[in-house]
Amino acid sequence: MNSEPRVTVWNEYRHEQSHPAVAAVYPQGIHAAIAEGLRRNGLTHVRTATLDEPEQGLSAAVLAETDVLTWWGHMAHGDVTDATVQRVRERVWDGMGLIVLHSGHYSKIFKALMGTPCELYWREADDHERIWVVDPGHPIAAGLPNHIEVGPEEMYGEHFDVPAPDHLVFISWFSGGEVFRSGCCYTRGSGKIFYFRPGHETYPTYFHADVRRVIANAARWAAPAGGPPPTPRPSDRPVPPLEPMSGY
Ligand code: ZN
């Protein structure tokens, strides 16, 4: 495969069109800010897609050309159809990377892939968020300082009801006192998944240089590794032996 992953930045794109306070922060939409951050970090194959486009922006053709999908959703989780969820889930199983951002923790696709409630505690009170790197050798931490001062953000607190991550890269601290596992890596099928916490819609978090670096690092990490073609999946069917068999 091409060494530069093809990234599709998906956003439900509803808050920006219905809440002036959000539009003031993200006049071109959250997806545009995320895409700009990826491009500034050297990713050259970046496109955006939104919920109100045909097939919810995620047709089979779009997904087939996507190595890594980033997902931002909040107020319209319920509008994402089961058919869309199934298309995305199948692509993850077949090797597409998925980066789930902030309130995407409660999206249908993340819950479907995790198999747990994915619930958490939250507070909108301008807590200060500081993200600590707890796995400095992980590729997603490349080039970062040992902590990121995000600034004012929504608080997410434990317990975060997800499976224990395969790798935990970040822990957030909030000035109200809570901590949160804010950078969680998983594998489902052949696909890599990264959950990254910050990015409430009323804060300019996706313009933060280190937050942008994390998402770009995650896109490179989550891209398919170029191993044997994962399709067709085994599909639970019998296969002939590779070696001649006799004597049984
Ligand atoms: Zn939020």
mmCIF file of C-alpha atoms and ligand atoms in Angstrom:
data_model
loop_
_atom_site.group_PDB
_atom_site.id
_atom_site.type_symbol
_atom_site.label_atom_id
_atom_site.label_comp_id
_atom_site.label_asym_id
_atom_site.label_seq_id
_atom_site.Cartn_x
_atom_site.Cartn_y
_atom_site.Cartn_z
ATOM 1 C CA MET A 1 0.000 0.000 0.000
ATOM 2 C CA ASN A 2 0.947 3.644 -0.306
ATOM 3 C CA SER A 3 3.044 4.726 2.674
ATOM 4 C CA GLU A 4 0.780 7.733 3.230
ATOM 5 C CA PRO A 5 -2.561 6.536 4.666
ATOM 6 C CA ARG A 6 -5.750 7.776 3.061
ATOM 7 C CA VAL A 7 -7.660 9.422 5.897
ATOM 8 C CA THR A 8 -11.367 10.242 5.928
ATOM 9 C CA VAL A 9 -12.346 12.730 8.632
ATOM 10 C CA TRP A 10 -16.000 12.119 9.479
ATOM 11 C CA ASN A 11 -18.104 14.564 11.486
ATOM 12 C CA GLU A 12 -21.815 14.591 12.190
ATOM 13 C CA TYR A 13 -21.593 18.387 11.592
ATOM 14 C CA ARG A 14 -24.742 19.378 13.476
ATOM 15 C CA HIS A 15 -23.602 21.517 16.421
ATOM 16 C CA GLU A 16 -21.754 23.888 14.093
ATOM 17 C CA GLN A 17 -24.946 24.492 12.070
ATOM 18 C CA SER A 18 -27.328 24.873 15.005
ATOM 19 C CA HIS A 19 -25.280 26.460 17.809
ATOM 20 C CA PRO A 20 -23.703 29.869 17.044
ATOM 21 C CA ALA A 21 -21.240 29.452 19.917
ATOM 22 C CA VAL A 22 -19.878 26.319 18.253
ATOM 23 C CA ALA A 23 -19.866 27.880 14.787
ATOM 24 C CA ALA A 24 -17.783 30.718 16.234
ATOM 25 C CA VAL A 25 -15.101 28.226 17.271
ATOM 26 C CA TYR A 26 -15.335 26.001 14.178
ATOM 27 C CA PRO A 27 -16.740 28.143 11.344
ATOM 28 C CA GLN A 28 -15.787 25.519 8.735
ATOM 29 C CA GLY A 29 -16.832 22.621 10.961
ATOM 30 C CA ILE A 30 -14.886 20.436 13.367
ATOM 31 C CA HIS A 31 -13.963 18.172 10.458
ATOM 32 C CA ALA A 32 -12.201 21.013 8.655
ATOM 33 C CA ALA A 33 -10.054 21.766 11.716
ATOM 34 C CA ILE A 34 -9.121 18.114 12.155
ATOM 35 C CA ALA A 35 -8.322 17.736 8.458
ATOM 36 C CA GLU A 36 -6.159 20.874 8.519
ATOM 37 C CA GLY A 37 -4.245 19.489 11.491
ATOM 38 C CA LEU A 38 -3.569 16.242 9.663
ATOM 39 C CA ARG A 39 -2.326 18.081 6.574
ATOM 40 C CA ARG A 40 -0.067 20.323 8.647
ATOM 41 C CA ASN A 41 1.478 17.160 10.064
ATOM 42 C CA GLY A 42 2.351 15.904 6.615
ATOM 43 C CA LEU A 43 -0.594 13.682 5.754
ATOM 44 C CA THR A 44 -1.397 14.302 2.116
ATOM 45 C CA HIS A 45 -4.409 12.058 1.491
ATOM 46 C CA VAL A 46 -7.081 13.641 3.669
ATOM 47 C CA ARG A 47 -10.776 14.006 2.830
ATOM 48 C CA THR A 48 -13.806 14.918 4.913
ATOM 49 C CA ALA A 49 -17.278 13.391 5.125
ATOM 50 C CA THR A 50 -20.378 14.387 7.071
ATOM 51 C CA LEU A 51 -23.595 12.777 8.254
ATOM 52 C CA ASP A 52 -25.970 14.609 5.905
ATOM 53 C CA GLU A 53 -24.147 13.564 2.740
ATOM 54 C CA PRO A 54 -25.512 10.635 0.673
ATOM 55 C CA GLU A 55 -25.118 7.341 2.517
ATOM 56 C CA GLN A 56 -24.150 9.413 5.552
ATOM 57 C CA GLY A 57 -20.839 10.265 3.896
ATOM 58 C CA LEU A 58 -19.642 6.693 4.298
ATOM 59 C CA SER A 59 -20.609 4.758 1.191
ATOM 60 C CA ALA A 60 -18.908 1.473 0.445
ATOM 61 C CA ALA A 61 -16.887 3.317 -2.206
ATOM 62 C CA VAL A 62 -15.660 5.955 0.271
ATOM 63 C CA LEU A 63 -14.806 3.315 2.849
ATOM 64 C CA ALA A 64 -12.974 1.221 0.264
ATOM 65 C CA GLU A 65 -10.687 4.201 -0.363
ATOM 66 C CA THR A 66 -10.173 4.884 3.351
ATOM 67 C CA ASP A 67 -7.237 3.472 5.312
ATOM 68 C CA VAL A 68 -8.082 5.374 8.480
ATOM 69 C CA LEU A 69 -11.412 6.910 9.528
ATOM 70 C CA THR A 70 -11.663 9.556 12.258
ATOM 71 C CA TRP A 71 -15.038 9.909 13.974
ATOM 72 C CA TRP A 72 -16.560 12.918 15.736
ATOM 73 C CA GLY A 73 -20.204 12.713 16.791
ATOM 74 C CA HIS A 74 -22.363 13.812 19.699
ATOM 75 C CA MET A 75 -25.934 15.071 19.286
ATOM 76 C CA ALA A 76 -26.782 12.847 16.319
ATOM 77 C CA HIS A 77 -25.492 9.425 17.362
ATOM 78 C CA GLY A 78 -29.056 8.142 16.959
ATOM 79 C CA ASP A 79 -29.228 9.323 13.336
ATOM 80 C CA VAL A 80 -26.371 7.080 12.243
ATOM 81 C CA THR A 81 -28.077 4.091 10.657
ATOM 82 C CA ASP A 82 -27.358 0.511 11.548
ATOM 83 C CA ALA A 83 -26.377 -0.014 7.897
ATOM 84 C CA THR A 84 -23.674 2.655 8.202
ATOM 85 C CA VAL A 85 -22.438 1.128 11.443
ATOM 86 C CA GLN A 86 -22.256 -2.273 9.808
ATOM 87 C CA ARG A 87 -20.334 -0.959 6.774
ATOM 88 C CA VAL A 88 -17.794 0.752 9.030
ATOM 89 C CA ARG A 89 -17.487 -2.223 11.360
ATOM 90 C CA GLU A 90 -16.842 -4.600 8.470
ATOM 91 C CA ARG A 91 -14.111 -2.290 7.161
ATOM 92 C CA VAL A 92 -12.478 -2.175 10.603
ATOM 93 C CA TRP A 93 -12.564 -5.962 10.791
ATOM 94 C CA ASP A 94 -10.895 -5.986 7.351
ATOM 95 C CA GLY A 95 -8.106 -3.668 8.493
ATOM 96 C CA MET A 96 -9.250 -0.025 8.312
ATOM 97 C CA GLY A 97 -8.010 2.072 11.228
ATOM 98 C CA LEU A 98 -10.567 3.973 13.326
ATOM 99 C CA ILE A 99 -9.854 7.002 15.505
ATOM 100 C CA VAL A 100 -12.758 7.829 17.790
ATOM 101 C CA LEU A 101 -12.699 11.342 19.187
ATOM 102 C CA HIS A 102 -14.212 12.788 22.361
ATOM 103 C CA SER A 103 -18.006 12.233 22.502
ATOM 104 C CA GLY A 104 -17.590 9.523 19.878
ATOM 105 C CA HIS A 105 -17.159 7.300 22.945
ATOM 106 C CA TYR A 106 -20.942 7.015 22.881
ATOM 107 C CA SER A 107 -21.333 6.457 19.141
ATOM 108 C CA LYS A 108 -23.020 3.342 17.832
ATOM 109 C CA ILE A 109 -19.855 2.260 16.039
ATOM 110 C CA PHE A 110 -17.582 2.566 19.088
ATOM 111 C CA LYS A 111 -20.056 0.773 21.344
ATOM 112 C CA ALA A 112 -20.501 -1.953 18.727
ATOM 113 C CA LEU A 113 -16.760 -2.513 18.498
ATOM 114 C CA MET A 114 -16.120 -2.333 22.249
ATOM 115 C CA GLY A 115 -19.068 -4.438 23.377
ATOM 116 C CA THR A 116 -19.433 -2.475 26.619
ATOM 117 C CA PRO A 117 -21.616 0.512 27.597
ATOM 118 C CA CYS A 118 -18.741 3.021 27.030
ATOM 119 C CA GLU A 119 -20.313 5.317 29.643
ATOM 120 C CA LEU A 120 -18.384 7.846 31.722
ATOM 121 C CA TYR A 121 -18.850 10.820 34.044
ATOM 122 C CA TRP A 122 -18.717 14.331 32.597
ATOM 123 C CA ARG A 123 -18.949 17.994 33.567
ATOM 124 C CA GLU A 124 -19.046 21.159 31.476
ATOM 125 C CA ALA A 125 -17.415 23.658 33.828
ATOM 126 C CA ASP A 126 -14.227 24.891 32.141
ATOM 127 C CA ASP A 127 -12.008 22.420 33.946
ATOM 128 C CA HIS A 128 -8.367 22.696 32.939
ATOM 129 C CA GLU A 129 -7.229 19.506 31.179
ATOM 130 C CA ARG A 130 -3.646 18.243 31.308
ATOM 131 C CA ILE A 131 -2.865 15.101 29.321
ATOM 132 C CA TRP A 132 0.043 12.984 30.591
ATOM 133 C CA VAL A 133 1.972 10.665 28.278
ATOM 134 C CA VAL A 134 2.138 7.328 30.098
ATOM 135 C CA ASP A 135 3.650 5.277 27.230
ATOM 136 C CA PRO A 136 6.406 7.468 25.745
ATOM 137 C CA GLY A 137 7.669 4.656 23.509
ATOM 138 C CA HIS A 138 4.340 4.292 21.730
ATOM 139 C CA PRO A 139 4.207 5.646 18.146
ATOM 140 C CA ILE A 140 1.211 7.822 19.020
ATOM 141 C CA ALA A 141 3.380 9.699 21.559
ATOM 142 C CA ALA A 142 6.128 10.500 19.029
ATOM 143 C CA GLY A 143 7.375 14.071 19.203
ATOM 144 C CA LEU A 144 5.232 15.086 22.144
ATOM 145 C CA PRO A 145 6.290 16.721 25.399
ATOM 146 C CA ASN A 146 5.728 14.595 28.512
ATOM 147 C CA HIS A 147 2.413 16.341 29.047
ATOM 148 C CA ILE A 148 0.039 18.506 27.027
ATOM 149 C CA GLU A 149 -1.626 21.536 28.558
ATOM 150 C CA VAL A 150 -4.908 21.409 26.665
ATOM 151 C CA GLY A 151 -6.539 24.298 28.511
ATOM 152 C CA PRO A 152 -10.233 24.647 29.355
ATOM 153 C CA GLU A 153 -12.215 21.584 28.375
ATOM 154 C CA GLU A 154 -15.181 19.473 29.297
ATOM 155 C CA MET A 155 -14.280 16.971 32.028
ATOM 156 C CA TYR A 156 -14.568 13.237 31.432
ATOM 157 C CA GLY A 157 -14.091 11.095 34.538
ATOM 158 C CA GLU A 158 -13.636 7.456 35.466
ATOM 159 C CA HIS A 159 -15.023 4.985 35.492
ATOM 160 C CA PHE A 160 -14.886 4.842 31.686
ATOM 161 C CA ASP A 161 -16.756 1.625 30.932
ATOM 162 C CA VAL A 162 -14.640 0.241 28.084
ATOM 163 C CA PRO A 163 -12.605 -2.970 27.840
ATOM 164 C CA ALA A 164 -9.090 -2.672 29.252
ATOM 165 C CA PRO A 165 -7.112 -1.117 26.380
ATOM 166 C CA ASP A 166 -4.339 -3.105 24.691
ATOM 167 C CA HIS A 167 -2.160 -0.030 25.189
ATOM 168 C CA LEU A 168 -2.862 3.075 27.237
ATOM 169 C CA VAL A 169 -0.947 6.053 25.864
ATOM 170 C CA PHE A 170 -2.460 9.008 27.749
ATOM 171 C CA ILE A 171 -4.131 9.823 31.045
ATOM 172 C CA SER A 172 -5.940 13.141 31.479
ATOM 173 C CA TRP A 173 -6.015 15.125 34.697
ATOM 174 C CA PHE A 174 -8.683 17.733 35.333
ATOM 175 C CA SER A 175 -8.565 20.672 37.710
ATOM 176 C CA GLY A 176 -11.744 19.450 39.376
ATOM 177 C CA GLY A 177 -9.751 16.434 40.568
ATOM 178 C CA GLU A 178 -10.707 13.613 38.197
ATOM 179 C CA VAL A 179 -8.468 11.513 35.981
ATOM 180 C CA PHE A 180 -9.406 9.697 32.774
ATOM 181 C CA ARG A 181 -7.844 7.129 30.425
ATOM 182 C CA SER A 182 -7.763 9.477 27.466
ATOM 183 C CA GLY A 183 -5.703 7.586 24.884
ATOM 184 C CA CYS A 184 -6.748 3.942 24.475
ATOM 185 C CA CYS A 185 -5.581 1.492 21.768
ATOM 186 C CA TYR A 186 -7.507 -1.580 20.653
ATOM 187 C CA THR A 187 -7.515 -4.125 17.851
ATOM 188 C CA ARG A 188 -10.737 -5.556 16.445
ATOM 189 C CA GLY A 189 -10.379 -8.057 13.633
ATOM 190 C CA SER A 190 -7.493 -6.740 11.522
ATOM 191 C CA GLY A 191 -8.266 -3.094 12.385
ATOM 192 C CA LYS A 192 -6.590 -0.824 14.894
ATOM 193 C CA ILE A 193 -8.714 1.533 16.973
ATOM 194 C CA PHE A 194 -7.603 4.568 18.984
ATOM 195 C CA TYR A 195 -9.879 6.486 21.323
ATOM 196 C CA PHE A 196 -8.717 10.043 22.099
ATOM 197 C CA ARG A 197 -10.632 12.077 24.639
ATOM 198 C CA PRO A 198 -10.298 15.852 24.116
ATOM 199 C CA GLY A 199 -12.406 17.853 21.680
ATOM 200 C CA HIS A 200 -15.620 19.245 23.161
ATOM 201 C CA GLU A 201 -17.304 21.379 20.516
ATOM 202 C CA THR A 202 -17.219 24.685 22.395
ATOM 203 C CA TYR A 203 -13.423 24.711 22.831
ATOM 204 C CA PRO A 204 -10.766 25.252 20.118
ATOM 205 C CA THR A 205 -9.032 21.995 21.045
ATOM 206 C CA TYR A 206 -8.610 20.761 17.469
ATOM 207 C CA PHE A 207 -6.439 23.804 16.715
ATOM 208 C CA HIS A 208 -3.986 22.836 19.506
ATOM 209 C CA ALA A 209 -0.664 21.818 17.922
ATOM 210 C CA ASP A 210 -0.010 18.857 20.216
ATOM 211 C CA VAL A 211 -3.583 17.571 19.949
ATOM 212 C CA ARG A 212 -3.197 17.730 16.170
ATOM 213 C CA ARG A 213 0.081 15.844 16.399
ATOM 214 C CA VAL A 214 -1.578 13.099 18.422
ATOM 215 C CA ILE A 215 -4.314 12.631 15.820
ATOM 216 C CA ALA A 216 -1.765 12.577 12.993
ATOM 217 C CA ASN A 217 0.426 10.076 14.862
ATOM 218 C CA ALA A 218 -2.658 7.973 15.522
ATOM 219 C CA ALA A 219 -3.602 8.010 11.827
ATOM 220 C CA ARG A 220 -0.165 6.677 10.892
ATOM 221 C CA TRP A 221 -0.285 4.082 13.680
ATOM 222 C CA ALA A 222 -3.792 2.899 12.805
ATOM 223 C CA ALA A 223 -3.138 2.542 9.077
ATOM 224 C CA PRO A 224 -3.176 -1.027 7.800
ATOM 225 C CA ALA A 225 0.217 -2.644 8.369
ATOM 226 C CA GLY A 226 0.425 -4.134 4.881
ATOM 227 C CA GLY A 227 0.155 -7.723 6.056
ATOM 228 C CA PRO A 228 -1.608 -10.491 4.129
ATOM 229 C CA PRO A 229 -4.881 -9.386 2.564
ATOM 230 C CA PRO A 230 -7.540 -9.784 5.232
ATOM 231 C CA THR A 231 -10.333 -10.304 2.713
ATOM 232 C CA PRO A 232 -12.132 -12.524 2.338
ATOM 233 C CA ARG A 233 -12.357 -13.149 6.059
ATOM 234 C CA PRO A 234 -12.468 -16.830 7.096
ATOM 235 C CA SER A 235 -16.266 -16.629 7.333
ATOM 236 C CA ASP A 236 -16.373 -19.810 9.387
ATOM 237 C CA ARG A 237 -16.040 -22.230 6.491
ATOM 238 C CA PRO A 238 -13.961 -25.420 6.058
ATOM 239 C CA VAL A 239 -10.734 -25.327 4.068
ATOM 240 C CA PRO A 240 -8.678 -28.053 2.375
ATOM 241 C CA PRO A 241 -5.349 -28.954 4.034
ATOM 242 C CA LEU A 242 -2.123 -27.361 2.795
ATOM 243 C CA GLU A 243 -0.277 -30.716 3.078
ATOM 244 C CA PRO A 244 -1.354 -34.130 1.760
ATOM 245 C CA MET A 245 -3.153 -36.062 4.464
ATOM 246 C CA SER A 246 -3.431 -39.870 4.756
ATOM 247 C CA GLY A 247 -3.659 -42.642 7.292
ATOM 248 C CA TYR A 248 -6.649 -41.475 9.258
HETATM 249 ZN ZN ZN B 1 -18.330 17.092 24.812
#
